[in-house]
Amino acid sequence: MSALRILVPIKRVIDYAVKPRVNKAQTGVDTAGVKHSMNPFDELSVEESVRIREKKSHPAGVDDICVVSAGPPKSDAILRTAMAMGADRGILVDVKEGEELEPLAVAKLLRAVVDREKSNLVILGKQSIDDDAAQTGQMLAGLLGWPQATQASEVKFGDEGTSVEVTKEVDGGVETVRAKLPMVITTDLRLNEPRYASLPNIMKAKKKPLVKMSLSDLGVANERRLKIVKVTEPAPRQGGGKVEDVDGLVSKLKELGAI
Amino acid sequence: MACRSRLTPLIRRAAAPGLLRSATAANSVPCAARCISSTAARHFRGSALRRAKFTTDTYPEIKRDERFSHITAEHVAFFKGILGKESAILDGVTAEVSGDDMEPYNMDWMRKYQGHCKLVLKPGSTEEVSKILKYCNDNMLAVVPQGGNTGLVGGSVPVFDEIVINTSRMNQIRFFDDVSGVLVVDAGVVLEVADQFLAEKGYIFPLDLGAKGSCHIGGNVAANAGGLRLLRYGSLHGNVLGIEAVLPDGTIVDDLSRLRKNNTGYDLKQLFIGGEGTIGMVTAVSIHCPQRSKAMNVAFLGADSFEKIQQAFREAKIQLGEILSAFELMDSYSQNLVHTVRQNKRPLEGEYPFYCLIETSGSNSEHDAEKLGNFLEDVMSKEIIADGVLAENETQIKSLWAQREGIPECLGHWGGVYKYDLSIPLGDLYKLVDETRKRIEDAGLKGDTDDFPVVDVVGYGHMGDQNLHLNIAVRRYDKRVEEVLEPFVYEWTGKVNGSISAEHGLGIAKKNYIGYSRSETMVGLMKQIKNLYDPNGIMNPYKYI
């Protein structure tokens, strides 16, 4: 039984509270000048990893919590946030703005990082809220040949730290699965409540190591298999009209043939 | 983004229970319906079921001014002739009107003040207001100008049978200039409607308050409302460029200037701003609107003393000057009550005697975040601030704001609240809370069981504006508590040259206490103005000065 080396992949997305707007060319969503933050599911992954360490859930403890993000240089902000929450170090894989990676490319990249960092547990969000693919965790498990537990709402360690028991919320109840380490876990909303990054920790996070890499450093190419044909907004809701008084309402109803 | 919509309510429930702020507006512009607290509001649980007392019962010493005529059928016929439409008049004089129809005009939203009004007029234009007021003045009919009726001091509801002149049908946006940001609106435009109109143009209304969904801009100006953006954008005395108003004799004061600078003669419009409808009725407003900020950041800090909070405020002004948009103070007593009521996760791990919330808004998120980050690092390393957190996303921004905005609501949890809205020089700001608490404790009125009327004495407010909300959460209203509080609070505030009403006005609630904040000479000068413009005294009588 060895100590845990947790890898937490995180993604910079448009803040969930912001209403996204489709760009004029209908090829995607406007990202310029829009508030970005960490994918909410990824916050849960970071929080869970830190809690595993703090609560000493695993008998051999946690040796390392490494956060990794693939995206534009601005993604370093979310890596710092994750480190302020308690991660030990970060890796930023540089991907130019607009050169989105598809889930398979992300999974291949993560496999390379897992190999490099000798990770034995990957905790990642079940999906990112920008493209909602919900595929990366599963593909990564497939590429690594590891067991996977998706949509975790509770994570426990058993058998002296060699196996993991994951509770997942499914339609009409909960399902509990068990697997041996190393494994891949994807997180769901009720797993925990992420902490605020406190000021002393934000300051400490600035001194934690952050390594920058390129896709080629990891031996991965950004192959695109899908072509985005068109992005459109849902049809707008038809607005209602206003009438000034009861007479107005009656005549309007008559006009519409309702009475 | 199918998931985003499903995620939203879940996260919101998890992270910010009891959230007060409305959803974020389009294009990432935070457009919050924030709650400002109320003065002397006596909320009871289930107060909606409680029949409000008539103001004449609460204040038996106020007698109807017998110079005023009683409304007759002849008067009503004249008003019908002016207004034409059936919908523009609510006539309880010559016809039966159900109490439910009249109540919204006769009673304030807190159900604290209720008049005996029988006639509501809703003019659709300035000319109609002019004709109405001239007729009322000639016939000695008292009137109450009324907007959204969201006031906190009973200034917008009648006391006896005054005629209500409501602005709701005057609701057109008259003019907007994309370059200068000058907006001209009718008095009856709802604040939120104007703000949404401006949001589409990239501008913001320089006033933001909890009642934004129902208050009228004419009423905001007449009450000189303050709210949460005052620290950043200043008071309406500075932002209002021009006013159109009608004097009781029917004269239309056409001072609807669209200029920022106009040094030609006395600036008479200022008399209508905060005039509470006592010398004339505001019918339109020209206002200077600033650019809407794209980026917003929020930090929540804990400090060991009020002195440290003042230092932090000083540093915030030095280091964040141009992006600082709110600096809100909360004491530990208020935060403990919020925690008791909501059972939520506290933002900070430890507990501190004072907390403050700092909001920045600017045009560049990264730039603002870096400035705020540097500021926080600085105040932490100088040990001005003991601990703090920085919101990393919109959800956290909202839940941090809920710690401040949730206070008024949580205070009402036990039954009632005595509320004071005071301006006090910054150095003395919190002393009043300590002294009031001591007085209440010495009188044996505060305790944890039902035997004691007082739950706790708390202080919070707009630190940036030297505006303290002193609130006393009670289980029931008790004469003994009132005797400890009044006139002590007013005397104390007068002694330090504070104001007994910072942002809520005088109305009927504070008419008698103006002497604590204004000298006899000043009140005398005000009365001269009142007599000059309203010699018959028909405008909003029994209130103000």
Short mmCIF file of C-alpha atoms in Angstrom, two decimals, chain B residues 74-325:
data_model
loop_
_atom_site.label_atom_id
_atom_site.label_comp_id
_atom_site.label_asym_id
_atom_site.label_seq_id
_atom_site.Cartn_x
_atom_site.Cartn_y
_atom_site.Cartn_z
CA GLU B 74 -68.02 68.66 -7.62
CA HIS B 75 -64.26 68.35 -7.08
CA VAL B 76 -64.31 64.77 -8.35
CA ALA B 77 -66.23 65.81 -11.47
CA PHE B 78 -63.57 68.42 -12.21
CA PHE B 79 -60.74 65.88 -11.89
CA LYS B 80 -62.64 63.45 -14.12
CA GLY B 81 -62.90 66.23 -16.68
CA ILE B 82 -59.12 66.74 -16.64
CA LEU B 83 -58.07 63.11 -16.63
CA GLY B 84 -60.77 61.78 -18.93
CA LYS B 85 -60.00 58.10 -18.57
CA GLU B 86 -61.78 55.95 -16.05
CA SER B 87 -58.55 54.14 -15.23
CA ALA B 88 -56.79 57.35 -14.22
CA ILE B 89 -58.92 57.96 -11.17
CA LEU B 90 -59.86 55.89 -8.15
CA ASP B 91 -62.93 57.55 -6.72
CA GLY B 92 -64.05 56.61 -3.26
CA VAL B 93 -65.93 59.87 -2.77
CA THR B 94 -68.89 59.54 -5.09
CA ALA B 95 -68.66 55.77 -5.61
CA GLU B 96 -67.94 52.65 -3.61
CA VAL B 97 -64.33 51.50 -3.80
CA SER B 98 -63.32 48.32 -2.04
CA GLY B 99 -60.73 48.59 0.68
CA ASP B 100 -58.40 46.29 -1.25
CA ASP B 101 -58.34 48.66 -4.22
CA MET B 102 -57.59 51.70 -2.08
CA GLU B 103 -55.14 50.04 0.30
CA PRO B 104 -52.03 50.14 -1.93
CA TYR B 105 -52.33 53.93 -2.07
CA ASN B 106 -53.34 54.42 1.54
CA MET B 107 -50.78 52.22 3.21
CA ASP B 108 -46.99 51.92 3.04
CA TRP B 109 -45.34 48.58 2.22
CA MET B 110 -44.31 47.94 5.81
CA ARG B 111 -47.97 48.30 6.80
CA LYS B 112 -46.92 50.79 9.40
CA TYR B 113 -48.69 53.92 8.18
CA GLN B 114 -52.23 54.08 6.91
CA GLY B 115 -54.28 57.08 5.83
CA HIS B 116 -57.94 57.79 5.19
CA CYS B 117 -57.61 58.79 1.53
CA LYS B 118 -60.69 58.48 -0.68
CA LEU B 119 -59.40 59.81 -3.98
CA VAL B 120 -56.42 58.73 -6.08
CA LEU B 121 -55.49 60.60 -9.26
CA LYS B 122 -53.09 59.24 -11.85
CA PRO B 123 -52.22 62.03 -14.25
CA GLY B 124 -50.59 61.07 -17.54
CA SER B 125 -48.70 64.28 -18.21
CA THR B 126 -47.06 67.26 -16.60
CA GLU B 127 -49.86 69.49 -17.87
CA GLU B 128 -52.43 67.34 -16.10
CA VAL B 129 -50.42 67.53 -12.88
CA SER B 130 -50.32 71.30 -13.28
CA LYS B 131 -54.09 71.57 -13.73
CA ILE B 132 -54.74 69.26 -10.78
CA LEU B 133 -52.41 71.11 -8.42
CA LYS B 134 -53.72 74.54 -9.40
CA TYR B 135 -57.28 73.40 -8.75
CA CYS B 136 -56.30 71.84 -5.41
CA ASN B 137 -54.48 75.00 -4.39
CA ASP B 138 -57.41 77.22 -5.35
CA ASN B 139 -59.83 74.98 -3.48
CA MET B 140 -57.63 74.24 -0.45
CA LEU B 141 -57.44 70.50 -1.13
CA ALA B 142 -54.42 68.80 0.47
CA VAL B 143 -52.41 66.37 -1.70
CA VAL B 144 -49.74 63.66 -1.33
CA PRO B 145 -47.48 63.04 -4.32
CA GLN B 146 -46.79 59.31 -4.54
CA GLY B 147 -44.46 57.12 -6.60
CA GLY B 148 -43.92 53.42 -5.96
CA ASN B 149 -44.77 53.90 -2.30
CA THR B 150 -41.63 52.14 -1.08
CA GLY B 151 -40.56 54.79 1.43
CA LEU B 152 -39.50 53.89 4.95
CA VAL B 153 -40.70 56.90 6.93
CA GLY B 154 -44.34 57.23 5.86
CA GLY B 155 -43.71 60.18 3.57
CA SER B 156 -45.66 58.86 0.59
CA VAL B 157 -48.99 57.92 2.17
CA PRO B 158 -51.74 60.28 3.36
CA VAL B 159 -52.52 60.85 7.02
CA PHE B 160 -56.12 62.07 6.74
CA ASP B 161 -58.12 62.49 3.50
CA GLU B 162 -55.37 64.04 1.35
CA ILE B 163 -55.69 63.32 -2.37
CA VAL B 164 -53.01 60.93 -3.64
CA ILE B 165 -51.41 62.02 -6.92
CA ASN B 166 -49.70 58.91 -8.20
CA THR B 167 -47.00 58.99 -10.89
CA SER B 168 -47.56 55.46 -12.25
CA ARG B 169 -49.04 56.60 -15.58
CA MET B 170 -46.16 58.96 -16.28
CA ASN B 171 -43.73 56.24 -17.26
CA GLN B 172 -41.97 57.18 -20.49
CA ILE B 173 -38.24 57.27 -21.04
CA ARG B 174 -37.97 60.59 -22.82
CA PHE B 175 -34.37 60.81 -23.96
CA PHE B 176 -30.99 59.11 -23.78
CA ASP B 177 -27.66 60.23 -25.15
CA ASP B 178 -25.26 57.39 -25.89
CA VAL B 179 -22.20 59.61 -25.69
CA SER B 180 -22.77 61.71 -22.58
CA GLY B 181 -24.89 59.15 -20.70
CA VAL B 182 -27.62 61.69 -19.98
CA LEU B 183 -31.01 60.09 -19.37
CA VAL B 184 -34.32 61.95 -19.16
CA VAL B 185 -37.28 60.05 -17.72
CA ASP B 186 -40.78 60.69 -16.45
CA ALA B 187 -41.19 60.58 -12.69
CA GLY B 188 -43.13 57.31 -12.79
CA VAL B 189 -40.48 55.19 -14.53
CA VAL B 190 -39.59 52.22 -12.31
CA LEU B 191 -35.91 52.25 -11.31
CA GLU B 192 -35.26 48.72 -12.54
CA VAL B 193 -36.89 49.47 -15.92
CA ALA B 194 -34.56 52.44 -16.37
CA ASP B 195 -31.57 50.37 -15.27
CA GLN B 196 -32.37 47.58 -17.71
CA PHE B 197 -32.82 50.11 -20.49
CA LEU B 198 -29.39 51.51 -19.61
CA ALA B 199 -27.82 48.05 -19.33
CA GLU B 200 -28.52 47.41 -22.99
CA LYS B 201 -26.64 50.59 -23.81
CA GLY B 202 -23.72 49.73 -21.53
CA TYR B 203 -24.67 52.28 -18.88
CA ILE B 204 -25.88 51.99 -15.31
CA PHE B 205 -28.31 53.99 -13.20
CA PRO B 206 -26.26 55.68 -10.47
CA LEU B 207 -28.66 54.46 -7.76
CA ASP B 208 -29.29 50.91 -6.61
CA LEU B 209 -31.53 49.77 -3.79
CA GLY B 210 -33.62 46.84 -2.64
CA ALA B 211 -36.92 48.29 -3.81
CA LYS B 212 -35.65 48.83 -7.36
CA GLY B 213 -38.38 46.67 -8.85
CA SER B 214 -41.19 48.91 -7.66
CA CYS B 215 -39.86 52.34 -6.70
CA HIS B 216 -40.32 55.26 -9.11
CA ILE B 217 -37.46 57.52 -10.07
CA GLY B 218 -39.50 60.61 -9.20
CA GLY B 219 -39.93 59.24 -5.70
CA ASN B 220 -36.26 58.32 -5.44
CA VAL B 221 -35.32 61.89 -6.27
CA ALA B 222 -37.93 63.40 -3.96
CA ALA B 223 -36.61 61.22 -1.14
CA ASN B 224 -32.95 61.62 -2.18
CA ALA B 225 -32.47 57.86 -1.86
CA GLY B 226 -28.93 56.66 -1.06
CA GLY B 227 -28.39 52.93 -1.48
CA LEU B 228 -25.38 50.82 -2.29
CA ARG B 229 -23.81 52.65 -5.18
CA LEU B 230 -23.47 55.94 -3.34
CA LEU B 231 -19.85 55.34 -2.40
CA ARG B 232 -18.98 54.98 -6.07
CA TYR B 233 -21.36 57.27 -7.91
CA GLY B 234 -22.27 59.86 -5.29
CA SER B 235 -25.60 61.27 -4.19
CA LEU B 236 -28.52 62.30 -6.38
CA HIS B 237 -27.69 65.91 -5.52
CA GLY B 238 -24.72 65.50 -7.83
CA ASN B 239 -26.11 63.11 -10.43
CA VAL B 240 -29.41 64.79 -11.14
CA LEU B 241 -28.78 67.35 -13.87
CA GLY B 242 -32.25 68.74 -14.17
CA ILE B 243 -35.77 68.48 -12.85
CA GLU B 244 -39.21 69.22 -14.14
CA ALA B 245 -41.63 69.87 -11.30
CA VAL B 246 -45.01 71.45 -10.69
CA LEU B 247 -45.60 73.97 -7.91
CA PRO B 248 -48.89 74.03 -6.01
CA ASP B 249 -50.09 77.06 -7.98
CA GLY B 250 -49.72 75.08 -11.21
CA THR B 251 -46.44 76.66 -12.30
CA ILE B 252 -44.33 74.18 -14.27
CA VAL B 253 -40.71 74.45 -13.12
CA ASP B 254 -38.98 73.52 -16.37
CA ASP B 255 -35.40 73.01 -15.31
CA LEU B 256 -34.81 69.82 -17.27
CA SER B 257 -31.22 70.71 -18.08
CA ARG B 258 -29.06 68.08 -19.75
CA LEU B 259 -25.87 69.88 -18.83
CA ARG B 260 -23.35 68.84 -16.23
CA LYS B 261 -22.34 72.44 -15.72
CA ASN B 262 -24.74 75.31 -15.40
CA ASN B 263 -23.69 78.16 -13.15
CA THR B 264 -26.52 80.51 -13.86
CA GLY B 265 -28.32 81.59 -10.74
CA TYR B 266 -29.62 79.66 -7.74
CA ASP B 267 -29.71 75.90 -8.25
CA LEU B 268 -33.38 75.56 -7.36
CA LYS B 269 -33.73 71.92 -8.45
CA GLN B 270 -31.76 70.90 -5.33
CA LEU B 271 -34.78 71.95 -3.23
CA PHE B 272 -36.87 69.23 -4.88
CA ILE B 273 -34.18 66.56 -4.35
CA GLY B 274 -34.95 65.26 -0.87
CA GLY B 275 -37.85 67.73 -0.60
CA GLU B 276 -40.26 64.82 -0.10
CA GLY B 277 -42.93 66.49 -2.21
CA THR B 278 -43.50 69.34 0.23
CA ILE B 279 -42.94 72.27 -2.13
CA GLY B 280 -43.86 70.74 -5.46
CA MET B 281 -44.22 67.50 -7.34
CA VAL B 282 -41.37 66.14 -9.47
CA THR B 283 -42.68 65.10 -12.91
CA ALA B 284 -39.47 64.37 -14.80
CA VAL B 285 -35.78 63.95 -14.09
CA SER B 286 -32.63 64.39 -16.14
CA ILE B 287 -29.79 62.32 -14.73
CA HIS B 288 -26.17 61.63 -15.54
CA CYS B 289 -25.52 57.89 -15.84
CA PRO B 290 -22.04 56.34 -15.59
CA GLN B 291 -20.61 53.52 -17.68
CA ARG B 292 -21.54 50.05 -16.46
CA SER B 293 -18.55 48.13 -15.10
CA LYS B 294 -17.74 44.83 -16.74
CA ALA B 295 -15.70 43.30 -13.97
CA MET B 296 -16.59 42.79 -10.35
CA ASN B 297 -14.58 41.34 -7.49
CA VAL B 298 -15.57 40.83 -3.87
CA ALA B 299 -13.54 40.13 -0.74
CA PHE B 300 -14.79 39.45 2.76
CA LEU B 301 -12.41 40.31 5.60
CA GLY B 302 -12.23 39.89 9.35
CA ALA B 303 -10.49 42.34 11.71
CA ASP B 304 -9.73 42.48 15.41
CA SER B 305 -11.02 45.98 16.15
CA PHE B 306 -12.99 48.85 14.69
CA GLU B 307 -9.73 50.85 14.46
CA LYS B 308 -8.32 48.15 12.18
CA ILE B 309 -11.42 48.33 9.98
CA GLN B 310 -10.90 52.07 9.66
CA GLN B 311 -7.28 51.50 8.65
CA ALA B 312 -8.42 48.96 6.09
CA PHE B 313 -10.89 51.50 4.70
CA ARG B 314 -8.13 54.08 4.50
CA GLU B 315 -5.87 51.63 2.66
CA ALA B 316 -8.69 50.56 0.37
CA LYS B 317 -9.21 54.15 -0.68
CA ILE B 318 -5.49 54.62 -1.29
CA GLN B 319 -4.89 51.40 -3.19
CA LEU B 320 -8.24 50.72 -4.82
CA GLY B 321 -9.55 54.28 -5.15
CA GLU B 322 -10.85 54.23 -8.69
CA ILE B 323 -12.32 50.73 -8.63
CA LEU B 324 -13.70 50.60 -5.08
CA SER B 325 -17.48 50.34 -5.29
#
